mmCIF file of C-alpha atoms in Angstrom:
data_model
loop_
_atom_site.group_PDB
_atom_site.id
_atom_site.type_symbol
_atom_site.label_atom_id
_atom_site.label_comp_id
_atom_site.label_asym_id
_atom_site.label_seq_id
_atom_site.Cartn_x
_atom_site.Cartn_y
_atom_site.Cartn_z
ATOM 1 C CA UNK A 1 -5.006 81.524 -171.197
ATOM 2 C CA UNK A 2 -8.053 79.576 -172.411
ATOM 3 C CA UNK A 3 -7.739 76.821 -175.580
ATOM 4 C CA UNK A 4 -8.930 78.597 -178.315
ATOM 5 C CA UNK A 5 -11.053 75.804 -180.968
ATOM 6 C CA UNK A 6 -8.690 77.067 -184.628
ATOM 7 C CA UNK A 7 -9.054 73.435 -185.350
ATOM 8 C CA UNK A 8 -12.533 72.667 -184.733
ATOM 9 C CA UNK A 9 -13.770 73.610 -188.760
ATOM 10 C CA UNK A 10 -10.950 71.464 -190.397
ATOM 11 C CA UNK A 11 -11.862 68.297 -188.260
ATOM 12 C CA UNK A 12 -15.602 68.625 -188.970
ATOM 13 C CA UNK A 13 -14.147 69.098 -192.450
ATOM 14 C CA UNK A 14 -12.213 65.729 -191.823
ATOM 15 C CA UNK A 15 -15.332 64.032 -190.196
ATOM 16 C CA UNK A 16 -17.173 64.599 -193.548
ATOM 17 C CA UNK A 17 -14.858 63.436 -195.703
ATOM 18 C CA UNK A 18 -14.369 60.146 -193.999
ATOM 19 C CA UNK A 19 -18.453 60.017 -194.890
ATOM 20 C CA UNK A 20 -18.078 60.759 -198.364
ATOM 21 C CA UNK A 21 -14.854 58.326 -198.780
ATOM 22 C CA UNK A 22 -16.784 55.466 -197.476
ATOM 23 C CA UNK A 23 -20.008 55.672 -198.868
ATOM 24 C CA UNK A 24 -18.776 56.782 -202.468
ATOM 25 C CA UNK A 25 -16.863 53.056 -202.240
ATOM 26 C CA UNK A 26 -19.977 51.258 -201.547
ATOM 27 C CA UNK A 27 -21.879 53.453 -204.912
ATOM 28 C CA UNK A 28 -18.696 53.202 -207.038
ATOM 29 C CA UNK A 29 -15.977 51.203 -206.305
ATOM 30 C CA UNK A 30 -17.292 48.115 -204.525
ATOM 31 C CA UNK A 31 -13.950 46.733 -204.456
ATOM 32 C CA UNK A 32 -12.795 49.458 -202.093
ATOM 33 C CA UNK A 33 -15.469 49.047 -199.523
ATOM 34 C CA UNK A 34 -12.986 46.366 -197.398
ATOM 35 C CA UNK A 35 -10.508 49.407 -196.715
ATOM 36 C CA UNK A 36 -12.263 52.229 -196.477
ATOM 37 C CA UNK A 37 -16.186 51.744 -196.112
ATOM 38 C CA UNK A 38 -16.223 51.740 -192.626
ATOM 39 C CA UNK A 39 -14.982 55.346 -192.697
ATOM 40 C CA UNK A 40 -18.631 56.482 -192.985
ATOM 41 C CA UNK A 41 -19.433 55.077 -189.359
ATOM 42 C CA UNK A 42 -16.388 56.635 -188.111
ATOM 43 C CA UNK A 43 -16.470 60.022 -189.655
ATOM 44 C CA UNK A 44 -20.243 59.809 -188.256
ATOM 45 C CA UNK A 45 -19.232 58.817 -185.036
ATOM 46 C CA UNK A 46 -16.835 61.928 -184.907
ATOM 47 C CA UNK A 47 -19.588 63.823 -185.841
ATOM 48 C CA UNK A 48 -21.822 62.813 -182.672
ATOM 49 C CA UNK A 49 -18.411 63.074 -180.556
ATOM 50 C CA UNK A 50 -18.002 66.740 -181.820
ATOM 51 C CA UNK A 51 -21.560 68.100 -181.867
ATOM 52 C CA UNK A 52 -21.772 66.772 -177.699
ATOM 53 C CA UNK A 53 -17.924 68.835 -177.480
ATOM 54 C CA UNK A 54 -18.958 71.992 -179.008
ATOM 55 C CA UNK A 55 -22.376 72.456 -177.621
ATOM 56 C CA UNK A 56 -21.547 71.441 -173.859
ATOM 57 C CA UNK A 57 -18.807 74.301 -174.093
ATOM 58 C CA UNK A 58 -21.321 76.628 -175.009
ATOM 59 C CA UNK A 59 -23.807 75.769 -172.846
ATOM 60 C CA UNK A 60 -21.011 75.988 -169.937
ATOM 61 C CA UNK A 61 -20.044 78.742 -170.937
ATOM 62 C CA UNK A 62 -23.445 80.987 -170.977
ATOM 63 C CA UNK A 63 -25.127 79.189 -167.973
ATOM 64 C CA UNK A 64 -28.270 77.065 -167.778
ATOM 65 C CA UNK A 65 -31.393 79.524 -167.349
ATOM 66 C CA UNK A 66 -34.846 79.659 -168.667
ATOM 67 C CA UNK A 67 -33.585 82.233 -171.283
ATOM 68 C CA UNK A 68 -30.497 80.258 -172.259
ATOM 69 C CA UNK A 69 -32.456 76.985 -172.873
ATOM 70 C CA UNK A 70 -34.971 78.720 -174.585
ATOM 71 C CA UNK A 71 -32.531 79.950 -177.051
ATOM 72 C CA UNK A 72 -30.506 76.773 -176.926
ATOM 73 C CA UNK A 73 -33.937 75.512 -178.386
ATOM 74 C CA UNK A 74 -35.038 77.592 -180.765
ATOM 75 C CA UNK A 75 -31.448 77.953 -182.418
ATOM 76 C CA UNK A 76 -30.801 74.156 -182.179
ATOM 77 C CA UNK A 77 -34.188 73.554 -184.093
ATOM 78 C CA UNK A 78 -33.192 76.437 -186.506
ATOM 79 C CA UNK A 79 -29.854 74.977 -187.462
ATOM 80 C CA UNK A 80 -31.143 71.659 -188.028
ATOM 81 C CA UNK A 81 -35.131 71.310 -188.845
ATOM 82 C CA UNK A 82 -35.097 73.518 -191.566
ATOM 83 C CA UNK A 83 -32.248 72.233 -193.671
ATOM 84 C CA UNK A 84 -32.831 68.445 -193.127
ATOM 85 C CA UNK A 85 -36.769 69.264 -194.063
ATOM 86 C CA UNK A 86 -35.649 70.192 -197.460
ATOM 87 C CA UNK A 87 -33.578 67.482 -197.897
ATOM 88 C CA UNK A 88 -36.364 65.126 -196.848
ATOM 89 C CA UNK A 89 -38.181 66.773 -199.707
ATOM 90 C CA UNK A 90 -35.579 66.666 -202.213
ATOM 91 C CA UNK A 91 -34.815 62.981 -201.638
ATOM 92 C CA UNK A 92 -38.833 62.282 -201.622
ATOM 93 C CA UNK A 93 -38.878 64.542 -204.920
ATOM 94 C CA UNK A 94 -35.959 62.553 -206.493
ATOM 95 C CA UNK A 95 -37.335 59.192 -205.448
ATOM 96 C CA UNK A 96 -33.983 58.494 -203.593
ATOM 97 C CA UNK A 97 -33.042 57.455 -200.067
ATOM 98 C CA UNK A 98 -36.026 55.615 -199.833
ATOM 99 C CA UNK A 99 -38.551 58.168 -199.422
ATOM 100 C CA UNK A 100 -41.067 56.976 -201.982
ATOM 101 C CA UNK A 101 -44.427 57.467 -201.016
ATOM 102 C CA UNK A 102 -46.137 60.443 -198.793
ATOM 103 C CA UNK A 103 -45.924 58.029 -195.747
ATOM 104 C CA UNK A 104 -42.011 58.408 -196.218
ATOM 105 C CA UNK A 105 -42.142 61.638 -197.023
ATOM 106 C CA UNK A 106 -43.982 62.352 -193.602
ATOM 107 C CA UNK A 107 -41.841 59.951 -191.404
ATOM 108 C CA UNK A 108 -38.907 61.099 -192.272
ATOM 109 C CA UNK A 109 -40.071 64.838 -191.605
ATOM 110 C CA UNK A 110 -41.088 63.397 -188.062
ATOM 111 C CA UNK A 111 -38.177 61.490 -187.868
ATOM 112 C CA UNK A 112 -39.832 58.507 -186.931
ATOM 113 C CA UNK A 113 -37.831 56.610 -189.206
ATOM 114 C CA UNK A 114 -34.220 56.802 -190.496
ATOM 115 C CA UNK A 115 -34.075 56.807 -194.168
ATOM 116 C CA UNK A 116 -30.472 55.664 -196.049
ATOM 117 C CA UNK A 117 -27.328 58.434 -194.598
ATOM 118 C CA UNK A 118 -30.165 60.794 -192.819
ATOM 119 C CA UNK A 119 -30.812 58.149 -189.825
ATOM 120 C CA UNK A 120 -27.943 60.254 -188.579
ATOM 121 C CA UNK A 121 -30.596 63.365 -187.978
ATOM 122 C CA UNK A 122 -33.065 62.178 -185.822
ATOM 123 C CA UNK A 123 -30.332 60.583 -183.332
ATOM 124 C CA UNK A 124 -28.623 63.996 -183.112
ATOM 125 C CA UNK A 125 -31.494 65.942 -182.812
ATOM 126 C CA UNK A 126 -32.884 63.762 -180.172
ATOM 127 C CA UNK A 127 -29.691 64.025 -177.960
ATOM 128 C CA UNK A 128 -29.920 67.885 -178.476
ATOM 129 C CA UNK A 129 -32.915 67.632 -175.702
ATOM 130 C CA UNK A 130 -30.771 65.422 -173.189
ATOM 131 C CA UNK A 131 -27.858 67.438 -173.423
ATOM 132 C CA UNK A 132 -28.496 70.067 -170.588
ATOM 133 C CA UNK A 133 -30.091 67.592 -168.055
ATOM 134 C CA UNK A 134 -26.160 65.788 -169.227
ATOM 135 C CA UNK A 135 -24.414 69.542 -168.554
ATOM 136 C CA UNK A 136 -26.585 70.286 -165.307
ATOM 137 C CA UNK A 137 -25.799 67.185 -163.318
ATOM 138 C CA UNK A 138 -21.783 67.396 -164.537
ATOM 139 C CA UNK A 139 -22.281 71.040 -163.707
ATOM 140 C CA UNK A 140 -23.106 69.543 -160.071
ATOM 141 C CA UNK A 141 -20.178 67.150 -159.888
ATOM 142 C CA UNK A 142 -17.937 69.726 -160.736
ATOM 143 C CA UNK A 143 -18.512 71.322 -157.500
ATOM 144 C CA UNK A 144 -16.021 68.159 -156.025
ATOM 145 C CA UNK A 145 -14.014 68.777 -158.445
ATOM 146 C CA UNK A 146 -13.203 68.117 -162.058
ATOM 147 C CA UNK A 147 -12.383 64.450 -161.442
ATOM 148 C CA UNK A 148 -15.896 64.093 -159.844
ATOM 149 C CA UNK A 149 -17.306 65.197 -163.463
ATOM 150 C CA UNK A 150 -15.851 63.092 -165.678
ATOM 151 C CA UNK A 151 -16.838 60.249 -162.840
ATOM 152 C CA UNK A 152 -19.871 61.600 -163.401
ATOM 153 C CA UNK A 153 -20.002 60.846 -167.291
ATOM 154 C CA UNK A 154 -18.353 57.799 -166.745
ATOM 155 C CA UNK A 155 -21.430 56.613 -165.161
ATOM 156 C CA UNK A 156 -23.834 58.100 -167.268
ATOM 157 C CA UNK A 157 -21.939 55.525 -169.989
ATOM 158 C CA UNK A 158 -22.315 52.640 -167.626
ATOM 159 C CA UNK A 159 -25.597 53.291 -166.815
ATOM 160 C CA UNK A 160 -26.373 53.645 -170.961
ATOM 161 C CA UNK A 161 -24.564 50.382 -171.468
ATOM 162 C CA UNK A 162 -25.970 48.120 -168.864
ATOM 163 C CA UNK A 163 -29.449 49.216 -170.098
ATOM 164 C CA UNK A 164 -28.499 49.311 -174.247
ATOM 165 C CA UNK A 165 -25.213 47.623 -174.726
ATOM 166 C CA UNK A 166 -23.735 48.897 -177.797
ATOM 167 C CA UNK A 167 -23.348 45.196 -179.032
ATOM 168 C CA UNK A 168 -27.087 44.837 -179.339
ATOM 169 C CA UNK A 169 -27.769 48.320 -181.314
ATOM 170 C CA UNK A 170 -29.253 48.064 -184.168
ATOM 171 C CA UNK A 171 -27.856 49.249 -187.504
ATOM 172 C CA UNK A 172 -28.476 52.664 -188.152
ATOM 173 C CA UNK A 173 -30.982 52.981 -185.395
ATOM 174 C CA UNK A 174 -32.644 56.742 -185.061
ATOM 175 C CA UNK A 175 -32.831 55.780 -181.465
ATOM 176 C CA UNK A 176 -30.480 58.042 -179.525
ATOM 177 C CA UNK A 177 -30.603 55.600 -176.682
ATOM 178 C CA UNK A 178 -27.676 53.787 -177.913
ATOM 179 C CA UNK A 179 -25.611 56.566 -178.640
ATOM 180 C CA UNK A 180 -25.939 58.322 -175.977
ATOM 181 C CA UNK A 181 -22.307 56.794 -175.019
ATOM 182 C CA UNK A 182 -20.743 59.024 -178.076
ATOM 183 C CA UNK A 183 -22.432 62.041 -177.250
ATOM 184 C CA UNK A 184 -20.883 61.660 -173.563
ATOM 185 C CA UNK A 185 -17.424 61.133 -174.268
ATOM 186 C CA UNK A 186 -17.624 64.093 -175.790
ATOM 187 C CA UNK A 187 -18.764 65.935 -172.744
ATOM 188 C CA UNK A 188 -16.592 64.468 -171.027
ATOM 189 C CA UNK A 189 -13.546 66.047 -173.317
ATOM 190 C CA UNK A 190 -15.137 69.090 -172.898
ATOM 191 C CA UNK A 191 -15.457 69.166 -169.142
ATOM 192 C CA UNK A 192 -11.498 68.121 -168.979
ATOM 193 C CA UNK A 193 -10.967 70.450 -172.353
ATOM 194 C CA UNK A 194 -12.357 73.673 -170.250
ATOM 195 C CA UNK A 195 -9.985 73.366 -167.317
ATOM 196 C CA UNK A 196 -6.678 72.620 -169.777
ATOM 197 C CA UNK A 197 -5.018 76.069 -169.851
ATOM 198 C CA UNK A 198 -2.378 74.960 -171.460
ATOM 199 C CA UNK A 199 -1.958 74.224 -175.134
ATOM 200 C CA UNK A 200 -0.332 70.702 -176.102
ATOM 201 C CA UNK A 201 3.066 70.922 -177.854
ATOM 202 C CA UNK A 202 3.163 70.349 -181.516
ATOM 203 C CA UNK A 203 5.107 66.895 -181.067
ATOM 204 C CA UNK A 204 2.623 65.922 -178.434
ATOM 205 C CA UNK A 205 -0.584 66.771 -181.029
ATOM 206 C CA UNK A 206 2.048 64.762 -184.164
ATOM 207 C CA UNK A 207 1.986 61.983 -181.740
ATOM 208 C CA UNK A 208 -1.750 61.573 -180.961
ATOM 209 C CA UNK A 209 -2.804 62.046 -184.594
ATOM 210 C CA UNK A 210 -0.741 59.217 -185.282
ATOM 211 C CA UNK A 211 -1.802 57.083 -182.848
ATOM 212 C CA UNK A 212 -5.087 57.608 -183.966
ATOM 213 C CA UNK A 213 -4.456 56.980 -187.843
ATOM 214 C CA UNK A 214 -2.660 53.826 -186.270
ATOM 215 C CA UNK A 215 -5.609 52.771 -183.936
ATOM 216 C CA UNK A 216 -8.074 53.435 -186.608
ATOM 217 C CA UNK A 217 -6.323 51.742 -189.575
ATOM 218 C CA UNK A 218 -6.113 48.439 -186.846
ATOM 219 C CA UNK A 219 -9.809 48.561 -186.717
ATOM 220 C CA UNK A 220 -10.796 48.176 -190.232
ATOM 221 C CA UNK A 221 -11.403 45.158 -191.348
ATOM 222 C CA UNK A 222 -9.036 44.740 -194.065
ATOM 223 C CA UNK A 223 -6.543 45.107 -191.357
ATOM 224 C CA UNK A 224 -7.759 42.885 -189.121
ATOM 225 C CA UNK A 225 -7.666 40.225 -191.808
ATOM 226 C CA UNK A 226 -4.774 40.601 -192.948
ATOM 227 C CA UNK A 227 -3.092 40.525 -188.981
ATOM 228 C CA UNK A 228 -5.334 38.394 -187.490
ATOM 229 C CA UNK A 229 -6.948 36.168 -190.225
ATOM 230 C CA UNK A 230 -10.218 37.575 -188.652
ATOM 231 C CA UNK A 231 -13.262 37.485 -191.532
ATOM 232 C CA UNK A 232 -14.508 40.708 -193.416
ATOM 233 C CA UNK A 233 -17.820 41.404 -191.737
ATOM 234 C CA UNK A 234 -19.686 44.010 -190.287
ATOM 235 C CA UNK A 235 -17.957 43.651 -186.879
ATOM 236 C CA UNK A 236 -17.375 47.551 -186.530
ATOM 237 C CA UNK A 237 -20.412 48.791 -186.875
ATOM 238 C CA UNK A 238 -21.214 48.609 -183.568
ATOM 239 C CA UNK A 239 -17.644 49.615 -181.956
ATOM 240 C CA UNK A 240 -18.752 53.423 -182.015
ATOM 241 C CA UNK A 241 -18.088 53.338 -177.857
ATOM 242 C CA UNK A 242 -14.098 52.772 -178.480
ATOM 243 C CA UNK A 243 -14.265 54.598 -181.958
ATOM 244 C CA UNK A 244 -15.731 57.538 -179.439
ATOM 245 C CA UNK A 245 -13.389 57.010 -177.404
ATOM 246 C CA UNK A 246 -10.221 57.789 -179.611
ATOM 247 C CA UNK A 247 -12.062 60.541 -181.088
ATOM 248 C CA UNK A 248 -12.299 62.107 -177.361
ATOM 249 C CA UNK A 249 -8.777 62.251 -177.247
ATOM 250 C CA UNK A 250 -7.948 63.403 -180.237
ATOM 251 C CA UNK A 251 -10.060 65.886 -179.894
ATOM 252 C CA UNK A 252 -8.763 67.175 -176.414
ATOM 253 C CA UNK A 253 -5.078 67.353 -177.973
ATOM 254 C CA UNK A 254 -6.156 69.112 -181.358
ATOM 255 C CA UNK A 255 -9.379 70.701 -181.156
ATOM 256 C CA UNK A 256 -6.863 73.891 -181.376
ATOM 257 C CA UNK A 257 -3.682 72.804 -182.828
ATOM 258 C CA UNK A 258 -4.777 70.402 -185.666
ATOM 259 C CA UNK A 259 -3.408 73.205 -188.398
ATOM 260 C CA UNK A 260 -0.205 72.838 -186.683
ATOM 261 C CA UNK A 261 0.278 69.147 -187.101
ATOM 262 C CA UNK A 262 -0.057 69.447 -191.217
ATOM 263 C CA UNK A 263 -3.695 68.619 -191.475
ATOM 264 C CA UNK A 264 -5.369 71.555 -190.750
ATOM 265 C CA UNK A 265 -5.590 72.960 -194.361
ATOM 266 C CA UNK A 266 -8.030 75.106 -195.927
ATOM 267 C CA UNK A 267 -9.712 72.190 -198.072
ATOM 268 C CA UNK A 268 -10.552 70.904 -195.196
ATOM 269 C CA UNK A 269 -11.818 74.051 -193.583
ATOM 270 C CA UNK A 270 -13.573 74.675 -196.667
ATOM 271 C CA UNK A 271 -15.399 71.206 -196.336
ATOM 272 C CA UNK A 272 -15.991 71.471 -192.695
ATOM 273 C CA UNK A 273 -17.866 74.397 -192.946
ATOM 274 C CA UNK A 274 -20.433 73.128 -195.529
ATOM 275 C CA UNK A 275 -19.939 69.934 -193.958
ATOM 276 C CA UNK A 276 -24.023 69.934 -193.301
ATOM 277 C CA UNK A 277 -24.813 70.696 -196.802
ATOM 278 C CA UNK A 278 -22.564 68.487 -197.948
ATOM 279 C CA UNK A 279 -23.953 65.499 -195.753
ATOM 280 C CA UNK A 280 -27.529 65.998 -196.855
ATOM 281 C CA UNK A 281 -27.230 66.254 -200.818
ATOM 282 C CA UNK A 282 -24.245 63.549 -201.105
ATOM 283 C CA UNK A 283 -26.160 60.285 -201.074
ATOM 284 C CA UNK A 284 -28.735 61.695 -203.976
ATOM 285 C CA UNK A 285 -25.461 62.829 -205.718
ATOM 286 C CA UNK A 286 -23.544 59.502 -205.327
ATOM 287 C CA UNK A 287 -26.706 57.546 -206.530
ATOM 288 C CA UNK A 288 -26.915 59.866 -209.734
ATOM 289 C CA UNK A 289 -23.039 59.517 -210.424
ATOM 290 C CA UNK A 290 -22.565 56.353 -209.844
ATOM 291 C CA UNK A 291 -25.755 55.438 -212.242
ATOM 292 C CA UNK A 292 -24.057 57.165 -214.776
ATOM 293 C CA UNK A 293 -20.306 56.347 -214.537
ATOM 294 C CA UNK A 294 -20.310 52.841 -212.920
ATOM 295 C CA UNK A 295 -18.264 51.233 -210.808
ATOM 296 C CA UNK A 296 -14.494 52.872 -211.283
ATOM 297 C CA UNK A 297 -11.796 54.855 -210.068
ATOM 298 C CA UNK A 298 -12.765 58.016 -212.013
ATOM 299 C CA UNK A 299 -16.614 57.150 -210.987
ATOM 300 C CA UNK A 300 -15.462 56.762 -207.196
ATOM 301 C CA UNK A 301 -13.300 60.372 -207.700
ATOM 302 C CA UNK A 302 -16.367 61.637 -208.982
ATOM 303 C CA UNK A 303 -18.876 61.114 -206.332
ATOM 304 C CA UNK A 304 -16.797 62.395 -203.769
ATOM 305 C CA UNK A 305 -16.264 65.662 -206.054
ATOM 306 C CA UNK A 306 -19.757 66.077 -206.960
ATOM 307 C CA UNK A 307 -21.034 65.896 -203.835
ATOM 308 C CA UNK A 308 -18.603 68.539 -202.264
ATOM 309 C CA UNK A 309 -19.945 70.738 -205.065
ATOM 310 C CA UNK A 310 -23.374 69.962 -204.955
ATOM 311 C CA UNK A 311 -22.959 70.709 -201.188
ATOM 312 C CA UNK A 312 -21.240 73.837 -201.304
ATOM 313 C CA UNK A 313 -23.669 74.881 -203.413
ATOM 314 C CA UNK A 314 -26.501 74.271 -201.194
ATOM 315 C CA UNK A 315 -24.513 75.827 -198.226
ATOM 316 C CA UNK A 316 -23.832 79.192 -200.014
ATOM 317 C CA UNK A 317 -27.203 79.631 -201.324
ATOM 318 C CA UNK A 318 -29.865 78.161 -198.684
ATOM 319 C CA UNK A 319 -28.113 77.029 -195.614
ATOM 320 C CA UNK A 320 -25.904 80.248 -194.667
ATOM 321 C CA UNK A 321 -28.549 82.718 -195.679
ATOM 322 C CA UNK A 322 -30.526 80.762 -193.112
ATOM 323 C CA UNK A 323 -27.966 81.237 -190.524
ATOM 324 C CA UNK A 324 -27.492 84.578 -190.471
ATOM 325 C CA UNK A 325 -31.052 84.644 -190.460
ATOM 326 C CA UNK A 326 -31.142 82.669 -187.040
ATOM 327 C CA UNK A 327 -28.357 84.604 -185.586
ATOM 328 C CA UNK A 328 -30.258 87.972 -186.520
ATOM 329 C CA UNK A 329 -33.254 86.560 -185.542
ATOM 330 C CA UNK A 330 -31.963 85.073 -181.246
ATOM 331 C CA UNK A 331 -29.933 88.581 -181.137
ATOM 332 C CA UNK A 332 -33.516 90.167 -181.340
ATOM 333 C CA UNK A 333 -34.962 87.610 -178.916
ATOM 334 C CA UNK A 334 -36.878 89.849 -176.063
ATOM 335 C CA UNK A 335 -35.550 89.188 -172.461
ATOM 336 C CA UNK A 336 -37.308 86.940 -170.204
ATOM 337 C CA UNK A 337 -39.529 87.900 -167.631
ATOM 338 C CA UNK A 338 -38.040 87.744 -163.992
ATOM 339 C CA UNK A 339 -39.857 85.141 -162.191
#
């Protein structure tokens, strides 16, 4: 029987949260940032893990054609364009984010520059184009077998790393190049993910989630200091190839039994699917929180409250009228013309 994806909504949920945790630190409550501001790289690298998992199943699993990319296109731009446009304008509006003048206003449209959280955009969007060249030559591979695929993204990686190691990237680059290790791991997971029949025991799925609390709580730098004696410093910023990594196996083991282990709950089902909305509003709600309450406990509660709101809001009324209107609208698309 094929792995169903029950968990998938709750870890997006997760991935978001980890975003808001670390960034409402650094806007109000500085002291926190040690322990938990690097969350917001690692709930984004989740995110690029995640988006590469979800889509390369699909894309398996209705074929690569002329009509299939076409609509791969159209609904990729449709999810994403629209929603991050009028955030580019609301940020540009409220003079946040950095988007000051028109000239930001019309780079970040163009994503030809990454502007505060939204840098995020642009690298996601590029990969979106990559992706099925990344599917078709796997899709090759796999005719050796399923170990000849994930050779096959193994080497895509090597390749990507030899030409932009990931200890050279710079910070919050919209440059997909150096990312593109992420987004392959997460093909990868797929690729092995598709031929598992067989869902993982609930003790098996306890054990990796704790290995990967464990792995990831080593990893911050609090941690590290406190083990080690290493420094506080920005020295994970650029770990997002082993950050990926973890996240491709815990994604394997509970992309479908995540509920089961205790952490699939509806709060974070609820997040994950506004998870979008809630992305794109939170900075401008964190900056007008924190402005007003300081730097606290109840301010740093309140940022991550407010922006859940402010982006559930924005989901309900603008973002899922918009998808049904995408979904209505690529159910309607004509068929192609043989040839």
């Amino acid at each position: 029987m094929r792995r169903g994806l029950s968990a998938v909504k709750a870890i997006r949920g997760m991935a978001c949260f980890m975003v808001l945790v670390g960034h409402a630190a650094g806007f109000s409550l500085k002291a926190l940032t040690p322990f938990v501001g690097p969350l917001a790289k690692i709930g984004v690298w989740l995110f690029f893990v995640l988006s590469a998992f979800l889509l390369t199943l699909k894309i398996s699993a209705s074929g690569i054609s002329r009509r299939s990319m076409v609509e791969y296109g159209i609904g990729r731009f449709a999810r994403i364009v629209p929603m991050y446009w009028l955030a580019v304008c609301i940020y540009f509006f409220a003079g946040s984010a950095g988007i000051d003048s028109a000239a930001d206003l019309f780079d970040a449209a163009l994503m030809r520059k990454g502007y505060a959280h939204l840098w995020t955009i642009p690298v996601e969007f590029k990969f979106y184009f990559l992706l099925p060249v990344i599917v078709l030559v796997v899709g090759y591979a796999g005719r050796l077998g399923v170990a000849w695929q994930v050779l096959a993204c193994g080497l895509v990686i090597l390749v990507c790393q030899a030409l932009y190691p990931f200890w050279m990237t710079p910070e919050n680059s919209i440059q997909m190049r150096w990312y593109v290790a992420s987004f392959v791991i997460g093909v990868a997971c797929a690729v092995l993910y598709a031929q598992s029949d067989e869902q993982p025991s609930l003790r098996r799925v306890q054990l990796v989630v704790l290995l990967t609390v464990a792995l990831l709580v080593l990893a911050m730098p609090v941690t590290r200091n406190i083990l080690f004696g290493m420094p506080y410093g920005p020295w994970l910023r650029d770990k997002f190839v082993f950050i990926s990594l973890i996240w491709g196996v815990f994604l394997f083991f509970c992309a479908d039994r995540l509920s089961g282990a205790g952490l699939g709950r509806r709060v974070f089902d609820r997040i994950g699917e506004c998870s979008f909305s809630i992305y794109l509003i939170h900075w401008l709600v964190m900056s007008r929180v924190s402005a007003m309450a300081g730097d606290s406990v109840s301010a740093f509660i309140a940022c991550i409250l407010a922006s859940i709101i402010a982006g559930m809001i924005l989901y309900y009324t603008v973002e899922a009228p918009l998808q049904r209107i995408r979904s209505a609208g690529l159910k309607r698309f004509p068929p192609m013309p043989a040839g």
